[in-house]
Coordinates of C-alpha atoms and ligand atoms in Angstrom, one line a residue:
M26 CA 20.4 5.5 -9.1
S27 CA 19.5 2.9 -11.6
L28 CA 16.2 1.5 -10.7
S29 CA 14.8 0.1 -14.0
V30 CA 15.8 -3.5 -13.2
V31 CA 13.8 -3.5 -10.0
T32 CA 10.3 -4.8 -9.7
F33 CA 8.5 -4.0 -6.5
T34 CA 8.4 -7.2 -4.6
E35 CA 9.6 -5.7 -1.4
R36 CA 7.7 -5.7 1.8
G37 CA 8.3 -4.7 5.4
K38 CA 8.3 -1.9 7.8
Y39 CA 10.4 1.2 7.1
L40 CA 11.1 4.5 8.9
A41 CA 11.1 7.6 6.8
L42 CA 12.1 11.2 7.4
D43 CA 10.9 14.1 5.4
L44 CA 13.0 17.2 5.8
G45 CA 13.0 20.2 3.5
G46 CA 9.4 21.3 3.4
T47 CA 7.1 23.3 5.6
N48 CA 6.9 20.5 8.0
F49 CA 9.5 18.0 9.3
R50 CA 7.9 14.6 9.5
V51 CA 8.8 11.2 10.9
L52 CA 6.9 8.3 9.4
V53 CA 6.5 4.5 9.6
V54 CA 5.6 3.0 6.3
K55 CA 4.4 -0.5 6.0
I56 CA 4.7 -2.0 2.5
R57 CA 2.7 -5.1 1.7
T58 CA 2.7 -6.8 -1.7
G59 CA 0.1 -9.2 -3.1
M60 CA -2.8 -8.9 -5.4
R61 CA -3.1 -5.2 -4.5
N62 CA 0.1 -3.5 -3.5
S63 CA -0.7 -1.6 -0.3
V64 CA 1.3 1.0 1.6
R65 CA 0.2 2.1 5.0
M66 CA 1.7 5.1 6.8
Y67 CA 1.7 6.6 10.2
N68 CA 3.3 10.0 10.6
K69 CA 3.8 12.8 13.0
I70 CA 4.7 16.4 12.3
Y71 CA 7.4 18.1 14.3
A72 CA 8.2 21.8 14.4
I73 CA 11.7 23.0 13.7
P74 CA 12.1 26.3 15.5
L75 CA 13.7 29.1 13.4
E76 CA 16.7 29.2 15.7
I77 CA 17.4 25.6 15.0
M78 CA 16.8 25.9 11.2
Q79 CA 19.4 28.7 11.3
G80 CA 21.6 27.5 14.2
T81 CA 24.4 25.0 14.1
G82 CA 24.3 21.8 12.2
E83 CA 24.8 19.8 15.3
E84 CA 21.8 21.4 16.9
L85 CA 19.7 20.8 13.9
F86 CA 20.6 17.1 13.6
D87 CA 20.3 16.6 17.4
H88 CA 16.8 18.0 17.1
I89 CA 15.9 15.7 14.3
V90 CA 17.1 12.7 16.3
Q91 CA 15.2 14.0 19.3
C92 CA 12.0 14.0 17.1
I93 CA 12.8 10.4 15.9
S94 CA 13.2 9.3 19.5
D95 CA 9.8 10.8 20.4
F96 CA 8.2 9.2 17.4
L97 CA 9.7 5.7 18.2
D98 CA 8.4 6.1 21.8
Y99 CA 5.0 7.1 20.5
M100 CA 4.9 4.1 18.1
G101 CA 6.3 1.7 20.8
M102 CA 9.2 0.8 18.4
K103 CA 12.3 1.9 20.2
N104 CA 13.8 -1.5 20.2
T105 CA 13.4 -2.4 16.6
R106 CA 16.3 -1.5 14.3
L107 CA 14.4 -0.3 11.3
P108 CA 15.8 0.6 7.9
L109 CA 15.4 4.3 7.3
G110 CA 14.9 6.4 4.2
F111 CA 15.7 10.0 4.5
T112 CA 13.9 12.4 2.2
F113 CA 16.2 15.4 2.2
S114 CA 14.9 18.0 -0.3
F115 CA 17.9 20.2 -0.8
P116 CA 20.5 20.2 -3.6
C117 CA 23.0 17.3 -2.8
N118 CA 25.9 15.8 -4.6
Q119 CA 24.7 12.2 -4.3
T120 CA 27.5 9.7 -4.8
G121 CA 25.7 6.6 -3.5
I122 CA 22.2 5.5 -2.4
D123 CA 23.1 6.5 1.2
K124 CA 25.6 9.3 0.5
G125 CA 24.7 12.9 -0.2
D126 CA 26.9 15.9 0.3
L127 CA 24.8 19.0 0.9
V128 CA 25.6 21.5 -1.8
S129 CA 23.8 24.5 -0.3
W130 CA 20.8 25.1 2.0
T131 CA 17.7 26.5 0.4
K132 CA 14.1 27.4 1.4
G133 CA 14.7 29.0 4.8
F134 CA 17.3 26.6 6.2
K135 CA 20.7 27.9 7.0
A136 CA 22.3 25.7 9.7
T137 CA 26.1 26.1 9.9
D138 CA 28.7 23.3 9.3
C139 CA 26.5 21.2 7.0
E140 CA 27.3 22.5 3.5
G141 CA 29.9 20.2 1.8
Y142 CA 29.2 17.4 4.3
D143 CA 27.4 14.1 3.8
V144 CA 24.1 14.6 5.6
V145 CA 23.7 10.9 6.1
D146 CA 26.9 11.0 8.1
L147 CA 25.6 14.0 10.1
L148 CA 22.5 12.1 10.9
R149 CA 24.4 8.9 11.9
E150 CA 26.7 11.0 14.1
A151 CA 23.7 12.6 15.9
I152 CA 22.2 9.2 16.5
K153 CA 25.5 8.1 18.0
R154 CA 25.7 11.2 20.2
R155 CA 22.3 10.4 21.6
N156 CA 23.2 6.8 22.1
E157 CA 19.7 5.7 22.7
F158 CA 18.6 3.7 19.7
D159 CA 20.0 2.4 16.4
L160 CA 18.8 2.8 12.9
D161 CA 20.0 1.5 9.6
I162 CA 20.1 4.5 7.2
V163 CA 19.7 2.9 3.8
A164 CA 18.8 5.7 1.4
I165 CA 18.8 9.4 1.0
V166 CA 16.1 10.6 -1.4
N167 CA 15.1 13.9 -3.0
D168 CA 11.4 14.7 -2.7
T169 CA 11.0 14.8 -6.5
V170 CA 12.5 11.3 -6.8
G171 CA 10.2 10.0 -4.0
T172 CA 7.3 11.5 -5.7
M173 CA 8.2 10.0 -9.1
M174 CA 8.8 6.5 -7.5
T175 CA 5.5 6.6 -5.6
C176 CA 3.6 7.3 -8.8
A177 CA 5.7 4.8 -10.8
Y178 CA 4.6 2.2 -8.2
E179 CA 1.1 2.4 -9.8
D180 CA 1.8 3.8 -13.3
P181 CA 4.9 2.6 -15.1
K182 CA 4.7 5.5 -17.5
C183 CA 5.5 7.8 -14.7
Q184 CA 9.1 8.8 -15.4
I185 CA 9.1 12.4 -14.1
G186 CA 8.6 13.9 -10.6
L187 CA 7.6 17.5 -10.1
I188 CA 7.4 19.4 -6.8
A189 CA 5.5 22.7 -6.7
G190 CA 5.4 23.4 -3.0
T191 CA 7.7 25.4 -0.7
G192 CA 10.3 24.9 -3.4
S193 CA 10.2 24.0 -7.1
N194 CA 12.1 21.1 -8.7
V195 CA 11.9 18.2 -11.2
C196 CA 13.6 14.9 -11.7
Y197 CA 13.2 12.5 -14.7
M198 CA 14.5 9.2 -16.1
E199 CA 17.3 9.6 -18.5
E200 CA 18.9 7.0 -20.9
M201 CA 22.2 5.8 -19.5
N202 CA 24.0 6.5 -22.8
N203 CA 23.2 10.2 -22.4
I204 CA 24.9 10.3 -19.1
E205 CA 28.6 10.9 -19.6
F206 CA 30.0 10.6 -16.1
V207 CA 28.5 7.2 -15.4
E208 CA 29.9 4.1 -17.1
G209 CA 27.6 1.8 -19.1
D210 CA 24.9 2.4 -21.7
E211 CA 22.2 0.1 -20.5
G212 CA 19.0 1.1 -18.8
Q213 CA 18.0 4.4 -17.3
M214 CA 19.0 6.6 -14.5
C215 CA 17.2 9.2 -12.5
V216 CA 18.4 12.8 -12.9
N217 CA 17.5 15.4 -10.3
T218 CA 17.5 18.6 -12.3
E219 CA 17.5 21.0 -9.3
W220 CA 15.9 23.4 -11.7
G221 CA 15.2 25.8 -8.8
G222 CA 18.8 26.8 -9.2
F223 CA 18.3 27.8 -12.9
G224 CA 19.4 31.3 -13.5
E225 CA 22.3 31.4 -11.1
N226 CA 24.6 32.0 -14.0
D227 CA 22.6 35.1 -15.1
N228 CA 20.8 33.3 -18.0
T229 CA 17.4 34.4 -16.7
E230 CA 18.2 38.0 -16.2
D231 CA 16.2 39.1 -19.2
I232 CA 13.0 37.8 -17.7
R233 CA 13.6 38.7 -14.1
T234 CA 11.9 41.9 -12.8
R235 CA 13.1 44.3 -10.1
Y236 CA 10.5 42.6 -7.8
D237 CA 12.3 39.3 -8.3
R238 CA 15.6 41.0 -7.4
E239 CA 14.0 42.6 -4.4
V240 CA 12.8 39.2 -3.2
D241 CA 16.1 37.6 -3.9
G242 CA 18.0 40.3 -2.1
G243 CA 15.9 39.9 1.0
S244 CA 16.3 36.1 1.1
L245 CA 18.6 33.9 3.1
N246 CA 20.5 32.9 -0.1
P247 CA 20.8 35.9 -2.4
G248 CA 21.7 35.1 -5.9
K249 CA 20.8 31.4 -5.5
Q250 CA 17.7 29.5 -6.6
R251 CA 16.6 32.3 -8.8
F252 CA 14.1 30.1 -10.8
E253 CA 12.7 28.8 -7.5
K254 CA 12.1 32.3 -6.3
M255 CA 9.9 33.0 -9.3
T256 CA 7.9 29.8 -9.1
S257 CA 7.5 28.3 -5.7
G258 CA 5.1 28.7 -2.8
M259 CA 7.7 30.2 -0.5
Y260 CA 8.1 33.2 -2.6
L261 CA 5.0 34.1 -4.7
G262 CA 3.4 36.0 -1.9
E263 CA 6.5 38.0 -1.3
I264 CA 6.7 38.9 -5.0
V265 CA 3.1 40.1 -4.8
R266 CA 4.0 42.2 -1.7
Q267 CA 6.9 43.8 -3.5
I268 CA 4.7 44.8 -6.4
L269 CA 2.0 46.2 -4.0
I270 CA 4.6 48.3 -2.3
D271 CA 5.8 49.7 -5.6
L272 CA 2.2 50.4 -6.8
T273 CA 1.5 52.1 -3.5
K274 CA 4.7 54.2 -3.8
R275 CA 3.4 55.4 -7.2
G276 CA 0.1 56.3 -5.7
L277 CA -1.8 53.7 -7.5
L278 CA -2.9 51.7 -4.5
F279 CA -3.9 52.0 -0.9
R280 CA -4.2 55.8 -1.3
G281 CA -0.5 56.0 -1.6
R282 CA 0.1 55.1 2.0
I283 CA 2.7 52.5 2.8
T284 CA 1.8 51.2 6.2
E285 CA 4.0 49.3 8.6
R286 CA 1.9 46.2 7.8
L287 CA 2.7 46.4 4.1
K288 CA 6.3 46.8 4.9
T289 CA 6.3 43.5 7.0
K290 CA 8.0 40.7 5.2
G291 CA 6.0 37.5 4.9
I292 CA 2.6 38.9 5.7
F293 CA 1.4 38.0 2.2
E294 CA 1.6 34.2 2.1
T295 CA 1.0 32.3 -1.1
K296 CA -2.2 30.8 0.3
F297 CA -3.8 34.2 0.0
L298 CA -3.1 34.2 -3.7
S299 CA -5.2 31.1 -3.9
Q300 CA -8.0 32.7 -1.9
I301 CA -8.0 36.0 -3.8
E302 CA -7.8 34.3 -7.2
S303 CA -10.6 31.9 -6.5
D304 CA -13.2 32.3 -9.2
R305 CA -16.1 32.3 -6.8
L306 CA -14.8 35.1 -4.7
A307 CA -16.6 38.4 -4.8
L308 CA -14.5 41.6 -4.7
L309 CA -15.9 42.3 -1.3
Q310 CA -14.4 39.1 0.0
V311 CA -11.0 40.1 -1.5
R312 CA -11.4 43.3 0.5
S313 CA -12.0 41.4 3.7
I314 CA -9.0 39.1 3.1
L315 CA -6.9 42.2 2.7
Q316 CA -8.5 43.7 5.8
S317 CA -7.6 40.6 7.8
L318 CA -4.0 41.2 6.7
G319 CA -4.3 44.7 8.1
L320 CA -4.5 46.3 4.6
D321 CA -7.3 48.8 4.2
S322 CA -8.5 48.7 0.6
T323 CA -11.0 50.3 -1.6
C324 CA -12.9 48.4 -4.3
D325 CA -10.4 49.5 -6.9
D326 CA -7.6 48.3 -4.7
S327 CA -9.1 44.9 -4.5
I328 CA -9.4 44.7 -8.3
I329 CA -5.7 45.7 -8.7
V330 CA -4.5 43.2 -6.0
K331 CA -6.4 40.4 -7.6
E332 CA -4.8 41.3 -11.0
V333 CA -1.3 41.4 -9.4
C334 CA -1.8 38.0 -7.8
G335 CA -3.0 36.5 -11.1
A336 CA 0.0 37.9 -12.9
V337 CA 2.4 36.5 -10.4
S338 CA 0.9 33.0 -10.2
R339 CA 0.3 32.8 -13.9
R340 CA 3.9 33.6 -14.6
A341 CA 5.0 31.0 -12.1
A342 CA 2.8 28.3 -13.7
Q343 CA 4.0 29.3 -17.2
L344 CA 7.7 29.1 -16.2
C345 CA 7.2 25.7 -14.6
G346 CA 5.3 24.6 -17.8
A347 CA 8.1 25.9 -20.0
G348 CA 10.6 24.0 -17.9
M349 CA 8.5 20.8 -18.1
A350 CA 8.0 21.2 -21.8
A351 CA 11.8 21.4 -22.2
V352 CA 12.3 18.3 -20.2
V353 CA 9.7 16.2 -22.0
D354 CA 10.8 17.3 -25.4
K355 CA 14.4 16.5 -24.6
I356 CA 13.4 13.0 -23.4
R357 CA 11.5 12.5 -26.6
E358 CA 14.5 13.7 -28.7
N359 CA 17.0 11.5 -26.7
R360 CA 14.8 8.5 -27.3
G361 CA 14.6 9.2 -31.0
L362 CA 10.8 9.4 -31.0
D363 CA 8.4 11.5 -33.0
H364 CA 5.9 11.3 -30.3
L365 CA 6.2 10.7 -26.6
E366 CA 3.6 9.7 -24.0
I367 CA 4.8 10.2 -20.5
T368 CA 3.4 10.7 -17.0
V369 CA 4.5 13.2 -14.4
G370 CA 4.0 12.5 -10.7
V371 CA 3.3 15.7 -8.9
D372 CA 3.3 16.9 -5.3
G373 CA 3.1 20.3 -3.7
T374 CA 0.4 22.5 -2.2
L375 CA 0.8 25.2 -4.8
Y376 CA 0.0 22.7 -7.5
K377 CA -2.8 21.1 -5.6
L378 CA -4.6 24.0 -4.0
H379 CA -4.1 27.0 -6.3
P380 CA -7.2 27.5 -8.4
H381 CA -5.4 28.0 -11.7
F382 CA -1.7 27.0 -11.3
S383 CA -2.0 23.4 -12.5
T384 CA -4.3 24.2 -15.5
I385 CA -1.9 27.0 -16.7
L386 CA 1.1 24.7 -16.2
K387 CA -0.5 21.9 -18.3
D388 CA -1.7 24.3 -21.0
T389 CA 1.8 25.7 -21.3
V390 CA 3.3 22.2 -21.7
R391 CA 0.8 21.3 -24.3
E392 CA 1.6 24.5 -26.2
L393 CA 5.3 24.3 -26.0
A394 CA 5.8 20.5 -26.4
P395 CA 3.1 19.6 -29.0
N396 CA 4.8 16.3 -29.8
C397 CA 4.4 15.0 -26.3
K398 CA 1.3 13.8 -24.5
V399 CA 2.0 14.5 -20.9
D400 CA -0.3 13.2 -18.1
F401 CA -0.1 14.6 -14.6
I402 CA -1.0 12.5 -11.6
L403 CA -1.0 13.6 -8.1
S404 CA 1.2 11.7 -5.8
E405 CA -0.1 11.0 -2.4
D406 CA 2.7 11.9 -0.1
G407 CA 5.6 10.9 -2.3
S408 CA 8.1 12.3 0.2
G409 CA 7.1 9.8 2.8
K410 CA 6.0 6.8 0.7
G411 CA 8.7 7.3 -1.9
A412 CA 11.5 7.3 0.7
A413 CA 10.2 3.9 2.0
L414 CA 9.8 2.4 -1.4
I415 CA 13.3 3.4 -2.4
T416 CA 14.7 2.1 0.9
A417 CA 12.9 -1.2 0.3
V418 CA 14.5 -1.5 -3.1
A419 CA 17.9 -0.4 -2.0
Q420 CA 17.9 -2.8 0.9
F421 CA 16.9 -5.6 -1.4
I422 CA 19.8 -4.9 -3.8
K423 CA 22.4 -4.5 -1.0
Ligands
ADP1 P1 6.6 21.2 1.0 O1 7.0 22.2 2.0 O2 6.9 19.8 1.3 O3 6.9 21.6 -0.4 P2 3.8 21.8 0.6 O4 3.6 21.1 -0.7 O5 2.7 21.7 1.6 O6 5.1 21.3 1.3 O7 4.0 23.3 0.2 C1 4.0 24.3 1.1 C2 3.9 25.6 0.4 O8 2.6 25.8 -0.2 C3 4.1 26.8 1.2 O9 5.2 27.6 0.7 C4 2.8 27.6 1.2 O10 3.1 29.0 1.0 C5 2.1 27.1 0.0 N1 0.7 27.0 0.2 C6 0.1 26.7 1.3 N2 -1.3 26.7 1.2 C7 -1.5 27.1 -0.1 C8 -2.6 27.4 -0.9 N3 -3.8 27.2 -0.4 N4 -2.4 27.7 -2.2 C9 -1.2 27.9 -2.7 N5 -0.1 27.7 -2.0 C10 -0.2 27.3 -0.7
MG2 MG1 7.3 18.0 0.7

């Protein structure tokens, strides 16, 4: 996607979908231009039941279209054929602005008969099956790209998008002359790194622990997304749980008793890391958090659990920081610069709410890429707004 030639003079009403995070959302985005660019959004969250996430592709896309239908009714917009931007945050082979073949599901999704297919086609077919309303699907967008574009709308130095939420990923703007498989040397192009998949060829084995292997083995996509499984919100709590089990087995924790509770996958969500690691939290409160999870702990246990949480989240932040440092320094090198100033647009609850994650990530980038000055700005719903902005631009070019 070459977007450098485009200035944002687009306006109008757009529909956006955000699939691939904790929540599936349908949005209407109104873009107005003028003295102050303004973007207004209305959105509704819809649940995707587990049996649909992991059922057939047809069921999944029928459900998505059912949600769109409900949303259009709710907004009173059934009869307007709106342009739609589809934020689809899974690895795709994108061959056009509205064409993306799903490479593989990640993050808890596993619907059949989708991998290898163009998800825009799958959505169009589901809309046809329902035969109730029409939409003009203009663009398919990765959440990192939406996040970058949303921030770039306000800060032209923003040329990187980072997600630290359910998953972990980065995109950035690359010089065309460094992209071999696309003709032309002018301008820039957005590259979605899909860095969550880093390590699938065994090149991170020396830093993976047996806890990482345990988490990977128990996941829906063993062997895949190994970097993501060490760095993102969906997995950090599970890594902590694996370590706690091991420490308990060795008699170092919970009086050596492995309870059914501790054996329950998913009890330890990443939000508990944020709570436990909060600087203002007294040990007694850590104990009561553990108690609320059904884990009976002594004071020593609480200290150890806090230590474990800190180690897991610190490592995640450092790994993301190392990845980011590699990206910015490569951009600097490719542009033949001694010094690079660049802005990263960021989205994701792990980045936004964890008490230390963002600080450690930034410190790591500063340390590992000393020739780059990297600013981080929070994107306000890049997945929704970004999809609409890109749709606006794509429609304008079309
Ligand atoms: P997305 O799913 O689009 O990436 P989010 O950015 O909301 O959405 O990220 C959701 C992830 O954030 C979940 O995996 C969840 O475990 C994690 N999370 C939720 N609350 C917190 C918190 N307080 N601190 C750290 N991580 C959190
Ligand atoms: Mg998201």
